[in-house]
Coordinates of C-alpha atoms in Angstrom, one line a residue:
M1379 CA 0.0 -0.3 0.4
G1380 CA 3.1 1.9 0.2
N1381 CA 5.1 3.9 2.4
P1382 CA 3.2 5.3 5.6
A1383 CA 2.5 8.5 5.7
P1384 CA 2.5 10.8 8.7
P1385 CA -0.4 11.1 10.9
P1386 CA -2.4 14.1 10.4
H1387 CA -2.6 17.2 12.1
Q1388 CA -5.0 17.8 14.8
A1389 CA -5.4 21.5 16.0
T1390 CA -5.5 22.2 19.5
P1391 CA -8.9 23.0 21.0
A1392 CA -8.9 27.0 21.0
R1393 CA -10.8 29.1 23.8
P1394 CA -14.3 29.9 22.3
A1395 CA -15.0 33.1 21.0
S1396 CA -16.5 35.8 23.3
S1397 CA -18.6 37.3 20.1
P1398 CA -21.3 35.7 17.6
F1399 CA -19.5 37.7 15.1
R1400 CA -16.2 36.5 15.7
A1401 CA -17.2 32.8 15.3
A1402 CA -15.4 31.4 12.0
W1403 CA -17.9 28.8 11.2
L1404 CA -20.6 31.3 11.0
A1405 CA -19.0 33.7 8.7
P1406 CA -19.0 31.7 6.0
V1407 CA -22.8 31.4 6.3
L1408 CA -23.9 34.3 7.0
K1409 CA -21.8 36.1 3.6
P1410 CA -24.1 34.9 1.1
L1411 CA -26.6 35.9 2.8
R1412 CA -25.8 39.6 3.0
P1413 CA -28.0 40.6 0.2
L1414 CA -31.1 39.2 1.8
F1415 CA -30.1 41.6 5.2
F1416 CA -29.4 44.6 2.8
E1417 CA -33.2 43.8 1.8
V1418 CA -34.5 43.5 5.1
A1419 CA -32.7 46.8 5.8
G1420 CA -33.9 48.4 2.8
G1421 CA -37.4 47.5 3.7
S1422 CA -36.7 48.8 7.4
L1423 CA -35.8 52.0 6.2
F1424 CA -39.1 52.7 4.3
V1425 CA -41.4 51.1 6.9
N1426 CA -39.7 53.2 9.4
L1427 CA -40.3 56.5 7.1
L1428 CA -43.7 55.7 6.8
A1429 CA -44.0 55.4 10.1
L1430 CA -43.9 59.2 10.6
A1431 CA -46.9 59.5 8.2
A1432 CA -49.5 58.8 11.0
P1433 CA -47.8 61.7 13.4
V1434 CA -47.4 63.9 10.1
F1435 CA -50.8 63.5 9.8
V1436 CA -52.5 63.7 12.8
L1437 CA -50.3 67.1 12.9
Q1438 CA -51.7 68.9 9.9
V1439 CA -55.5 67.7 10.9
Y1440 CA -55.1 69.4 13.8
D1441 CA -52.7 72.6 13.3
R1442 CA -54.8 73.3 9.4
V1443 CA -57.7 71.1 9.0
V1444 CA -59.5 71.9 12.3
Y1445 CA -58.2 75.3 12.7
H1446 CA -59.8 76.4 8.9
A1447 CA -61.7 73.8 8.0
G1448 CA -60.1 72.3 5.1
L1449 CA -62.0 69.0 4.3
S1450 CA -60.6 69.2 0.9
T1451 CA -57.1 68.9 2.3
L1452 CA -58.5 66.1 4.7
S1453 CA -59.9 64.6 1.9
G1454 CA -56.1 64.4 0.2
L1455 CA -54.5 63.5 3.8
A1456 CA -57.0 60.6 3.9
I1457 CA -56.5 59.2 0.8
G1458 CA -52.6 59.6 0.9
M1459 CA -52.8 58.1 4.1
A1460 CA -54.4 55.0 2.7
L1461 CA -51.6 54.9 0.1
V1462 CA -49.5 55.0 2.9
V1463 CA -50.9 52.1 5.3
A1464 CA -51.4 49.7 2.1
F1465 CA -47.8 50.4 0.8
D1466 CA -46.2 49.6 4.2
F1467 CA -48.4 46.5 4.7
L1468 CA -46.8 45.2 1.4
L1469 CA -43.1 45.9 2.8
R1470 CA -43.6 44.5 5.9
Q1471 CA -44.8 41.2 3.9
M1472 CA -41.8 41.6 1.8
R1473 CA -40.0 41.9 5.0
A1474 CA -41.5 38.6 6.1
R1475 CA -40.8 36.2 3.2
V1476 CA -37.3 38.1 3.1
M1477 CA -36.6 36.3 6.8
Q1478 CA -38.4 33.4 6.0
A1479 CA -35.5 32.7 3.5
V1480 CA -33.5 33.7 5.6
S1481 CA -34.5 31.5 8.3
L1482 CA -34.6 28.4 5.4
A1483 CA -31.0 29.2 4.2
L1484 CA -29.6 29.2 8.1
D1485 CA -31.2 26.2 9.2
V1486 CA -30.3 24.4 5.8
K1487 CA -26.5 25.4 6.0
I1488 CA -25.6 25.5 9.8
G1489 CA -27.8 22.1 10.1
R1490 CA -25.7 20.2 7.5
Q1491 CA -22.2 22.1 9.1
L1492 CA -23.1 20.8 12.6
F1493 CA -24.0 17.5 11.2
D1494 CA -21.1 16.7 9.6
K1495 CA -18.9 18.1 12.5
V1496 CA -20.5 15.9 15.3
M1497 CA -19.6 12.8 12.5
A1498 CA -16.8 13.6 11.9
L1499 CA -15.8 14.3 15.8
P1500 CA -13.6 11.5 17.7
L1501 CA -15.3 9.0 19.4
R1502 CA -13.6 9.8 22.7
T1503 CA -15.2 13.0 22.0
L1504 CA -18.4 12.0 21.6
E1505 CA -18.5 9.9 24.5
S1506 CA -16.7 12.4 27.1
R1507 CA -20.3 14.4 26.9
P1508 CA -23.6 13.0 27.9
L1509 CA -26.4 12.9 25.5
G1510 CA -28.0 15.8 26.5
Y1511 CA -25.6 18.5 25.7
W1512 CA -25.3 16.8 22.1
Q1513 CA -29.2 17.1 21.9
Q1514 CA -28.8 20.6 23.2
L1515 CA -26.3 21.5 20.3
F1516 CA -29.1 20.9 17.7
R1517 CA -31.3 23.1 19.9
D1518 CA -28.9 25.9 19.7
L1519 CA -29.0 25.6 16.0
D1520 CA -33.0 26.6 16.6
V1521 CA -31.9 29.5 18.7
V1522 CA -29.3 30.7 16.0
R1523 CA -32.1 30.6 13.5
N1524 CA -34.9 32.4 15.3
T1525 CA -32.5 35.2 16.6
L1526 CA -30.8 35.8 13.4
S1527 CA -34.2 35.3 11.1
G1528 CA -37.0 36.5 14.0
S1529 CA -38.7 39.4 15.8
S1530 CA -35.8 39.7 17.4
A1531 CA -33.5 40.5 14.2
I1532 CA -36.1 43.2 12.9
L1533 CA -35.7 44.9 16.4
V1534 CA -32.3 45.1 15.6
F1535 CA -32.6 46.9 12.1
D1536 CA -35.3 49.0 14.0
L1537 CA -33.2 50.7 16.4
P1538 CA -31.1 52.9 14.2
F1539 CA -34.3 54.8 13.3
A1540 CA -35.1 55.6 17.2
I1541 CA -32.7 58.5 16.4
L1542 CA -34.5 59.9 13.3
F1543 CA -37.5 59.9 15.7
M1544 CA -35.8 61.8 18.2
A1545 CA -34.3 64.3 15.6
L1546 CA -38.1 64.7 14.3
V1547 CA -39.3 65.3 17.9
F1548 CA -36.9 68.0 17.9
I1549 CA -38.1 69.8 15.2
I1550 CA -41.7 69.8 15.5
A1551 CA -41.9 69.8 19.3
T1552 CA -38.4 71.2 21.0
P1553 CA -40.1 71.7 24.8
V1554 CA -40.9 68.0 25.2
A1555 CA -38.5 66.4 23.2
W1556 CA -35.7 67.0 26.3
V1557 CA -38.5 64.7 28.3
L1558 CA -37.9 62.0 25.6
L1559 CA -34.2 62.1 25.6
V1560 CA -34.1 61.6 29.2
A1561 CA -36.6 58.9 29.1
L1562 CA -34.1 56.9 26.1
C1563 CA -31.3 57.8 28.6
A1564 CA -33.3 56.1 31.2
F1565 CA -34.1 52.9 29.1
L1566 CA -31.0 52.4 27.4
T1567 CA -29.8 52.3 31.6
L1568 CA -32.4 49.6 32.4
A1569 CA -31.4 47.7 28.9
W1570 CA -28.0 47.2 30.5
L1571 CA -29.5 46.4 33.7
S1572 CA -31.4 43.9 32.3
A1573 CA -28.8 42.3 30.5
R1574 CA -26.7 41.6 33.1
Q1575 CA -28.8 40.1 35.6
V1576 CA -31.0 38.3 32.8
G1577 CA -28.2 37.1 31.2
R1578 CA -26.6 34.9 34.3
S1579 CA -29.9 33.7 35.5
V1580 CA -30.1 32.7 32.0
D1581 CA -26.8 31.0 32.0
K1582 CA -27.9 28.8 35.7
E1583 CA -31.3 28.2 34.0
K1584 CA -29.3 26.2 30.9
A1585 CA -27.2 24.4 33.3
N1586 CA -30.0 23.0 35.5
Q1587 CA -32.2 22.3 32.3
Q1588 CA -29.0 20.4 30.9
S1589 CA -28.6 18.3 33.9
R1590 CA -32.4 17.6 33.9
D1591 CA -32.1 16.7 30.3
A1592 CA -29.1 14.6 31.0
L1593 CA -31.0 12.3 33.7
L1594 CA -33.7 12.2 31.4
A1595 CA -32.3 10.5 28.2
E1596 CA -30.5 8.1 30.5
T1597 CA -33.7 6.8 31.8
I1598 CA -35.4 6.8 27.9
M1599 CA -31.8 4.7 27.2
G1600 CA -32.6 2.5 30.2
R1601 CA -36.2 2.2 30.1
T1602 CA -36.2 -1.7 29.9
T1603 CA -34.0 -2.0 32.9
I1604 CA -36.0 0.7 34.6
K1605 CA -38.9 -0.9 34.3
A1606 CA -37.8 -4.7 35.3
L1607 CA -36.1 -3.4 38.2
S1608 CA -38.9 -1.5 38.9
L1609 CA -36.1 2.0 39.4
G1610 CA -39.2 4.4 39.5
E1611 CA -38.9 4.9 43.5
H1612 CA -35.6 5.3 43.3
L1613 CA -34.8 8.0 40.2
R1614 CA -38.2 9.9 41.3
P1615 CA -36.5 11.8 44.1
I1616 CA -33.7 12.4 41.9
W1617 CA -35.3 13.6 39.0
E1618 CA -37.8 15.7 41.5
S1619 CA -34.7 17.4 42.4
K1620 CA -32.9 18.2 39.3
Q1621 CA -36.7 19.3 38.2
S1622 CA -37.2 21.6 41.8
D1623 CA -33.9 23.1 40.4
T1624 CA -34.5 24.2 36.9
I1625 CA -38.2 25.1 37.7
H1626 CA -36.6 27.5 40.7
Q1627 CA -34.0 29.0 38.0
S1628 CA -36.3 29.3 35.5
V1629 CA -39.2 31.3 37.7
E1630 CA -36.2 33.4 39.5
R1631 CA -35.4 34.3 35.7
G1632 CA -38.9 34.9 35.0
T1633 CA -39.2 37.0 38.1
L1634 CA -36.2 39.3 37.1
N1635 CA -37.3 39.6 33.1
D1636 CA -41.0 40.6 34.4
R1637 CA -39.6 43.1 36.5
Y1638 CA -37.4 44.9 33.8
V1639 CA -40.4 44.2 31.5
N1640 CA -42.8 46.0 33.7
I1641 CA -40.3 49.0 34.7
G1642 CA -40.3 49.5 31.1
Q1643 CA -43.8 49.7 31.1
A1644 CA -44.1 52.3 34.0
L1645 CA -41.5 54.5 32.1
T1646 CA -43.2 54.4 29.2
V1647 CA -46.5 55.9 31.1
I1648 CA -44.2 58.3 33.0
T1649 CA -42.7 59.3 30.0
S1650 CA -46.2 59.9 27.8
V1651 CA -47.9 62.1 31.3
S1652 CA -44.3 64.0 31.5
M1653 CA -44.5 64.6 28.0
T1654 CA -48.0 65.6 28.0
T1655 CA -47.4 67.8 31.4
V1656 CA -45.2 69.7 29.9
G1657 CA -46.6 70.0 26.1
A1658 CA -49.8 71.2 27.9
L1659 CA -47.7 74.3 29.8
A1660 CA -45.5 74.9 26.6
I1661 CA -49.1 75.5 24.6
I1662 CA -50.5 78.0 27.6
N1663 CA -46.8 79.8 26.6
Q1664 CA -47.5 79.3 22.7
D1665 CA -44.3 77.8 22.7
M1666 CA -45.9 74.8 20.5
T1667 CA -49.0 73.4 18.9
I1668 CA -51.8 71.1 20.3
G1669 CA -51.0 69.1 17.1
G1670 CA -47.0 69.2 17.3
L1671 CA -48.3 67.8 21.0
V1672 CA -50.1 64.8 19.8
A1673 CA -47.6 63.9 17.0
A1674 CA -44.7 64.0 19.5
N1675 CA -46.7 61.4 21.7
M1676 CA -47.2 59.2 18.4
L1677 CA -43.5 59.4 17.6
S1678 CA -42.6 58.9 21.4
G1679 CA -44.8 55.7 20.9
R1680 CA -42.6 54.7 18.3
L1681 CA -39.3 55.6 19.6
L1682 CA -40.2 53.9 22.7
S1683 CA -41.5 50.9 22.0
P1684 CA -38.3 49.4 20.1
L1685 CA -36.6 50.2 23.8
N1686 CA -39.3 48.3 25.7
Q1687 CA -39.1 45.4 23.1
L1688 CA -35.0 45.4 24.2
V1689 CA -35.4 44.9 27.3
G1690 CA -37.5 42.2 27.2
A1691 CA -35.3 40.4 24.6
W1692 CA -32.2 39.9 26.4
K1693 CA -33.4 36.5 27.3
T1694 CA -33.5 35.7 23.5
Y1695 CA -30.1 37.8 23.4
S1696 CA -28.7 36.0 25.9
G1697 CA -29.5 32.5 24.8
F1698 CA -28.1 33.3 21.0
R1699 CA -24.6 34.0 23.1
Q1700 CA -24.7 30.8 24.8
S1701 CA -25.8 28.7 21.9
I1702 CA -22.9 30.5 19.9
E1703 CA -20.4 29.8 22.4
R1704 CA -21.3 25.8 22.6
L1705 CA -21.4 25.8 19.2
N1706 CA -18.1 27.5 19.0
G1707 CA -16.5 25.1 21.6
L1708 CA -18.0 22.1 18.5
F1709 CA -16.4 24.1 15.7
L1710 CA -13.2 24.3 17.6
S1711 CA -12.9 20.7 18.1
P1712 CA -10.5 18.5 16.7
Q1713 CA -11.9 15.9 14.6
D1714 CA -11.0 12.8 12.1
N1715 CA -9.2 13.4 8.8
T1716 CA -12.2 13.6 6.6
S1717 CA -10.1 14.2 3.2
S1718 CA -7.5 11.8 1.4
H1719 CA -4.9 13.0 -0.6
L1720 CA -4.6 9.8 -2.5
T1721 CA -6.8 7.1 -3.2
M1722 CA -5.0 3.6 -2.2
P1723 CA -6.0 0.3 -3.6
R1724 CA -7.9 -2.2 -1.1
P1725 CA -5.7 -3.4 1.1
K1726 CA -4.9 -7.6 1.8
G1727 CA -5.7 -7.2 5.0
V1728 CA -2.4 -7.5 7.0
L1729 CA -3.3 -5.4 10.8
T1730 CA 0.1 -4.8 12.7
L1731 CA 0.1 -3.3 16.1
E1732 CA 3.7 -1.8 17.4
K1733 CA 3.8 -1.0 20.8
V1734 CA 0.3 0.2 21.2
S1735 CA -1.0 2.0 24.6
F1736 CA -4.0 3.7 25.2
R1737 CA -5.0 5.8 28.2
Y1738 CA -8.8 6.7 28.9
R1739 CA -7.5 9.6 31.1
P1740 CA -4.0 11.2 30.4
D1741 CA -3.1 10.9 34.2
G1742 CA -4.9 7.3 34.3
K1743 CA -3.7 3.6 34.2
P1744 CA -2.9 2.2 30.7
V1745 CA -5.5 0.1 29.4
I1746 CA -3.6 -0.8 26.5
D1747 CA 0.0 -1.4 27.6
E1748 CA 2.7 -1.7 25.2
L1749 CA 1.2 -4.3 23.1
A1750 CA 2.4 -5.8 20.0
L1751 CA 0.9 -8.1 17.3
E1752 CA 0.5 -9.3 14.0
I1753 CA -2.3 -10.6 12.0
T1754 CA -2.7 -12.2 9.1
P1755 CA -5.3 -13.3 6.7
G1756 CA -6.1 -17.0 6.3
G1757 CA -7.5 -18.1 9.9
I1758 CA -10.0 -16.7 12.4
T1759 CA -7.8 -15.0 15.2
T1760 CA -9.5 -14.8 18.9
I1761 CA -8.8 -12.5 21.5
M1762 CA -10.4 -13.4 25.0
G1763 CA -9.6 -12.5 28.8
R1764 CA -11.2 -11.4 31.8
N1765 CA -13.7 -8.5 32.1
G1766 CA -12.4 -5.1 32.0
C1767 CA -8.4 -6.8 30.5
G1768 CA -9.0 -4.3 27.5
K1769 CA -10.3 -6.8 24.2
S1770 CA -13.1 -4.2 23.2
T1771 CA -10.9 -1.7 23.7
L1772 CA -8.2 -3.4 21.4
L1773 CA -10.7 -3.7 18.9
K1774 CA -11.4 0.3 18.4
I1775 CA -7.9 0.8 18.4
M1776 CA -7.5 -1.7 15.7
L1777 CA -10.7 0.0 13.9
G1778 CA -9.0 3.9 14.3
L1779 CA -11.5 4.8 16.9
Y1780 CA -9.4 4.9 19.4
P1781 CA -5.7 7.3 18.8
C1782 CA -3.1 5.6 20.2
A1783 CA -1.2 6.9 23.2
Q1784 CA 2.1 5.3 22.1
G1785 CA 2.8 3.1 19.3
R1786 CA 0.7 2.9 15.9
V1787 CA -1.2 0.1 14.1
L1788 CA -0.4 -0.7 10.7
L1789 CA -2.6 -2.1 7.5
D1790 CA -0.4 -3.3 5.1
G1791 CA 2.5 -1.6 7.0
A1792 CA 0.4 2.0 7.0
D1793 CA -0.3 4.0 9.5
I1794 CA -4.2 4.0 10.0
S1795 CA -4.4 7.2 11.1
Q1796 CA -3.3 8.6 7.6
F1797 CA -6.5 7.5 6.5
T1798 CA -10.3 9.0 6.4
R1799 CA -13.1 7.3 8.8
R1800 CA -15.0 6.4 5.4
E1801 CA -12.0 4.3 4.0
L1802 CA -11.2 2.5 7.2
A1803 CA -14.6 1.8 7.3
N1804 CA -14.5 0.3 3.7
W1805 CA -11.6 -1.7 4.6
I1806 CA -12.7 -2.8 8.3
G1807 CA -15.4 -4.6 8.8
Y1808 CA -17.1 -3.7 12.9
V1809 CA -19.5 -5.5 15.0
P1810 CA -19.5 -4.3 18.2
Q1811 CA -20.6 -5.9 21.2
E1812 CA -24.1 -4.0 21.5
S1813 CA -26.3 -4.7 18.1
V1814 CA -27.3 -1.3 17.2
L1815 CA -30.2 -0.9 14.3
F1816 CA -31.5 2.3 13.0
A1817 CA -35.4 3.2 12.0
G1818 CA -36.4 1.7 8.8
S1819 CA -36.2 -1.7 7.0
I1820 CA -34.2 -4.7 7.3
R1821 CA -32.7 -4.1 3.8
D1822 CA -31.3 -0.3 4.7
N1823 CA -30.0 -1.7 7.8
I1824 CA -27.7 -4.0 5.6
A1825 CA -27.3 -1.8 2.9
Q1826 CA -25.5 0.4 5.8
G1827 CA -22.6 -1.2 5.3
K1828 CA -21.7 -0.3 1.7
P1829 CA -23.9 2.2 0.5
G1830 CA -25.5 1.4 -3.3
A1831 CA -25.3 -2.3 -2.2
S1832 CA -26.9 -4.0 -4.7
D1833 CA -29.6 -6.9 -3.8
E1834 CA -27.1 -9.5 -4.5
D1835 CA -24.6 -7.9 -2.3
I1836 CA -26.9 -7.7 0.5
L1837 CA -28.6 -11.3 -0.2
S1838 CA -25.0 -13.0 0.0
A1839 CA -24.3 -10.7 3.4
A1840 CA -27.4 -11.9 4.9
Q1841 CA -27.1 -15.6 3.7
A1842 CA -23.3 -15.6 5.0
A1843 CA -24.9 -14.0 8.3
G1844 CA -27.4 -16.5 8.9
V1845 CA -30.5 -14.2 8.6
H1846 CA -31.7 -14.4 4.9
Q1847 CA -34.7 -17.4 5.9
F1848 CA -35.6 -16.1 9.0
V1849 CA -35.9 -12.5 6.7
I1850 CA -37.7 -14.2 3.8
D1851 CA -40.2 -16.3 6.6
M1852 CA -41.2 -12.9 7.4
P1853 CA -44.5 -11.4 5.8
D1854 CA -42.5 -8.3 4.9
G1855 CA -39.3 -9.9 4.3
Y1856 CA -36.6 -7.7 3.8
A1857 CA -39.0 -4.5 3.9
T1858 CA -39.3 -5.4 7.5
N1859 CA -39.7 -2.4 10.1
V1860 CA -37.1 -2.9 12.4
G1861 CA -37.9 -0.4 14.6
E1862 CA -36.4 2.5 17.0
A1863 CA -33.0 0.9 17.6
G1864 CA -34.1 -2.2 16.2
G1865 CA -36.6 -2.6 19.4
L1866 CA -39.2 -4.8 17.0
L1867 CA -36.7 -7.5 16.3
S1868 CA -35.6 -10.1 18.9
G1869 CA -31.3 -9.9 20.5
G1870 CA -30.8 -12.5 18.0
M1871 CA -32.2 -10.9 15.2
R1872 CA -30.6 -8.1 15.8
Q1873 CA -27.1 -9.3 16.0
R1874 CA -27.6 -11.5 12.5
I1875 CA -28.2 -8.3 11.0
A1876 CA -25.4 -6.3 12.6
I1877 CA -23.3 -9.1 11.4
A1878 CA -24.8 -9.0 8.1
R1879 CA -24.0 -5.0 7.3
A1880 CA -20.6 -5.8 8.4
L1881 CA -20.2 -8.3 5.8
V1882 CA -22.1 -6.4 3.2
G1883 CA -19.0 -4.8 2.0
Q1884 CA -16.4 -7.9 1.9
P1885 CA -13.7 -5.9 3.8
P1886 CA -10.6 -7.2 4.3
V1887 CA -10.3 -7.2 7.8
L1888 CA -13.2 -8.0 10.4
L1889 CA -13.5 -7.2 13.8
M1890 CA -16.5 -8.6 15.8
D1891 CA -17.2 -8.0 19.4
E1892 CA -18.7 -11.3 21.2
P1893 CA -20.6 -12.2 17.7
S1894 CA -22.5 -15.2 19.4
G1895 CA -23.5 -13.1 22.3
S1896 CA -27.5 -13.7 21.4
L1897 CA -26.7 -16.4 19.2
D1898 CA -27.8 -20.7 19.9
R1899 CA -25.8 -23.0 19.2
Q1900 CA -27.0 -23.8 15.8
A1901 CA -26.5 -20.3 14.8
E1902 CA -23.0 -20.0 16.7
E1903 CA -22.1 -23.1 14.7
Q1904 CA -23.1 -21.5 11.3
L1905 CA -21.6 -18.5 12.1
R1906 CA -17.9 -20.6 13.1
H1907 CA -18.2 -22.2 9.5
T1908 CA -19.2 -18.2 7.5
L1909 CA -16.2 -16.6 9.9
S1910 CA -13.9 -19.8 8.6
E1911 CA -14.5 -19.4 5.0
L1912 CA -14.2 -15.2 5.4
A1913 CA -10.7 -16.2 7.2
K1914 CA -9.4 -18.0 4.4
S1915 CA -9.4 -14.4 2.4
R1916 CA -8.8 -12.1 5.0
S1917 CA -8.2 -11.5 8.7
V1918 CA -10.8 -12.0 11.0
V1919 CA -10.9 -11.0 14.7
I1920 CA -12.9 -12.0 16.9
V1921 CA -13.7 -11.3 20.5
S1922 CA -14.9 -14.4 22.0
H1923 CA -15.1 -17.1 25.0
S1924 CA -17.6 -19.3 23.1
P1925 CA -16.0 -22.9 22.7
V1926 CA -18.1 -23.0 19.4
L1927 CA -16.1 -20.3 17.8
L1928 CA -12.6 -21.3 19.7
Q1929 CA -12.9 -24.6 17.4
G1930 CA -12.4 -22.8 14.4
S1931 CA -9.9 -20.9 15.9
R1932 CA -6.5 -20.2 14.4
T1933 CA -5.1 -18.2 16.7
L1934 CA -5.6 -17.2 20.3
V1935 CA -4.6 -14.2 21.9
V1936 CA -5.1 -13.7 25.9
M1937 CA -5.3 -10.4 27.4
E1938 CA -4.8 -9.8 31.0
G1939 CA -4.4 -6.4 32.6
G1940 CA -4.1 -4.5 29.0
K1941 CA -0.9 -6.9 28.0
I1942 CA -0.7 -9.8 25.9
L1943 CA -0.4 -12.9 28.6
C1944 CA 0.1 -15.3 26.3
A1945 CA -0.5 -15.7 21.9
G1946 CA 0.0 -18.9 19.6
P1947 CA -1.7 -21.5 17.7
T1948 CA -5.4 -22.3 19.7
A1949 CA -4.7 -25.8 20.9
E1950 CA -1.5 -24.7 22.0
V1951 CA -2.3 -21.8 24.0
M1952 CA -5.2 -24.1 25.5
R1953 CA -3.1 -26.3 26.6
F1954 CA -0.8 -23.9 28.3
L1955 CA -4.1 -22.6 30.1
A1956 CA -4.8 -25.9 30.9
A1957 CA -1.5 -26.8 32.4
Q1958 CA -1.7 -23.2 34.4
Q1959 CA -5.3 -24.1 36.0
Q1960 CA -4.2 -27.0 36.9
A1961 CA -0.6 -26.0 38.4
K1962 CA -3.1 -23.2 40.7
A1963 CA -5.3 -26.3 41.2
Q1964 CA -2.3 -27.9 43.0
Q1965 CA -0.6 -25.1 44.9
A1966 CA -4.4 -24.6 46.2
A1967 CA -4.4 -28.3 47.1
A1968 CA -1.3 -28.0 48.5
A1969 CA -1.8 -25.0 50.8
T1970 CA -4.6 -27.1 52.2
A1971 CA -2.7 -30.4 52.8
P1972 CA -1.1 -31.5 56.3
P1973 CA 2.3 -30.8 56.9
A1974 CA 3.8 -34.0 55.7
T1975 CA 2.2 -33.6 51.9
Q1976 CA 3.5 -30.0 52.0
G1977 CA 6.4 -28.8 49.9
A1978 CA 6.2 -30.3 46.4
T1979 CA 6.2 -27.9 44.0
P1980 CA 4.2 -28.5 40.8
P1981 CA 6.2 -28.6 37.6
A1982 CA 6.7 -24.6 35.6
T1983 CA 4.4 -23.9 32.4
E1984 CA 5.5 -21.6 30.1
G1985 CA 2.7 -20.2 27.3
P1986 CA 3.3 -19.5 23.5
K1987 CA 5.5 -16.5 22.6
A1988 CA 3.2 -13.2 21.3

């Protein structure tokens, strides 16, 4: 397969950007949408300019029509206002349609980007976070979309026009404009205080929600165990505690938010009363007209309305900031190699481990400790050992799911770290200890092992896995729905379909973790025959303690404490294990025998070399 290439460089995770606009992943998504945002800005400009028509209409009616009985002027103004209202409606509809287009584009682009990123993350990263965290990321997608394309985005476009309304008030009603300016400063201060306190409360509420959702996810995943062992009474206090914390924090956040919203409404009333009072005094002194006062009050409503919305919208903006920070952390995380610079030929299947070590934590004990092994086609290699000795972890290292802390794994002499996940999945078939199927038909689940697999490929794999006869005996055959996670099928059926899924691509290396765990004796014998045939042209590695499968094994590897205790031809290793067990039995018997018979030492045994 050529000379090994160096492992791909993986970027060190960086600290998430504190500002949404410094999110490198978001900029390429928003750049093509700039024309749409410009359209929204243009629409908002005309909508806010048309908003001036109503105050001007009132001003003219009070100052000219009423005093001079100008009915023709009134008719002209009314017709003009009707046209303004119609045009305003069309502009708002256009702006809403554009924002819908923005929402759809954000949903599609960020959704695809997020899904691809999650799929490219290393398995250890995926395992290091609870299920609720990954669900929250996709809810964050909804928050980002709604914030950038909803009423909160429209509010951002409308806020700058407060300066225009303020300037117009100074022109038509200078005496009351200073009251409005003081109110504007008060609203900005209120919005700043709301942002600080409500933002902190939202952070705590999200943390409590994630803790509660993590428990809920575990409960749903373990529903069978919970029902079987009647664990509901045990879980209820835990759930109630987390739910109580979430509700308490939600109430606290709601109380803070309502307080600032109510203060904002009170300020609006105070501003209106103050403007009317000052305006009345100015009218008495003939410094302004009644029409000017009424128009100024109408403009103050247009000015203060977005500020009032801003006070209540900080929860949305705070949630947006949190979502952006979480997504920043995700997109800055290192990922598996996703691009191949050269198409490699199909490997022969020689798998070599060179002093491989692995730890789940940097400061933890090695789970795999300087393990060296070579696996070649032509026979079944069986790995066995006590629980927790590292068998399943070793398979994931061979598959490239776990990176080596030391050493490396070679496929036909090439370091597997240079290959993409798709390439390794095509070359190395894998059957996990817990067979997981996906909602859909049996055919769909088998075909997942080889995108675009033909009917012949699927039938051949199903027959090799011993599941074909069971499938065609069903009313819907290969179109049978397996249900969520394969829940409509038995454990044995799920296991066989998982084996067929691993075989459909005819990979040169096949790794299977306890493949007969849910199979009966007859199915085990059939599986042994199938694996023996497959092993003639490929490397087959199984983790198993099944005597039936051991009968077809060429090489047996026994692990203990993350190391190889002994390895070699299956018959020799089995004799060594039997002799070792016999020696231990003799030692135990000697320890309990009378003193006169003690002192005899059983013969030493030496296992085959790895």
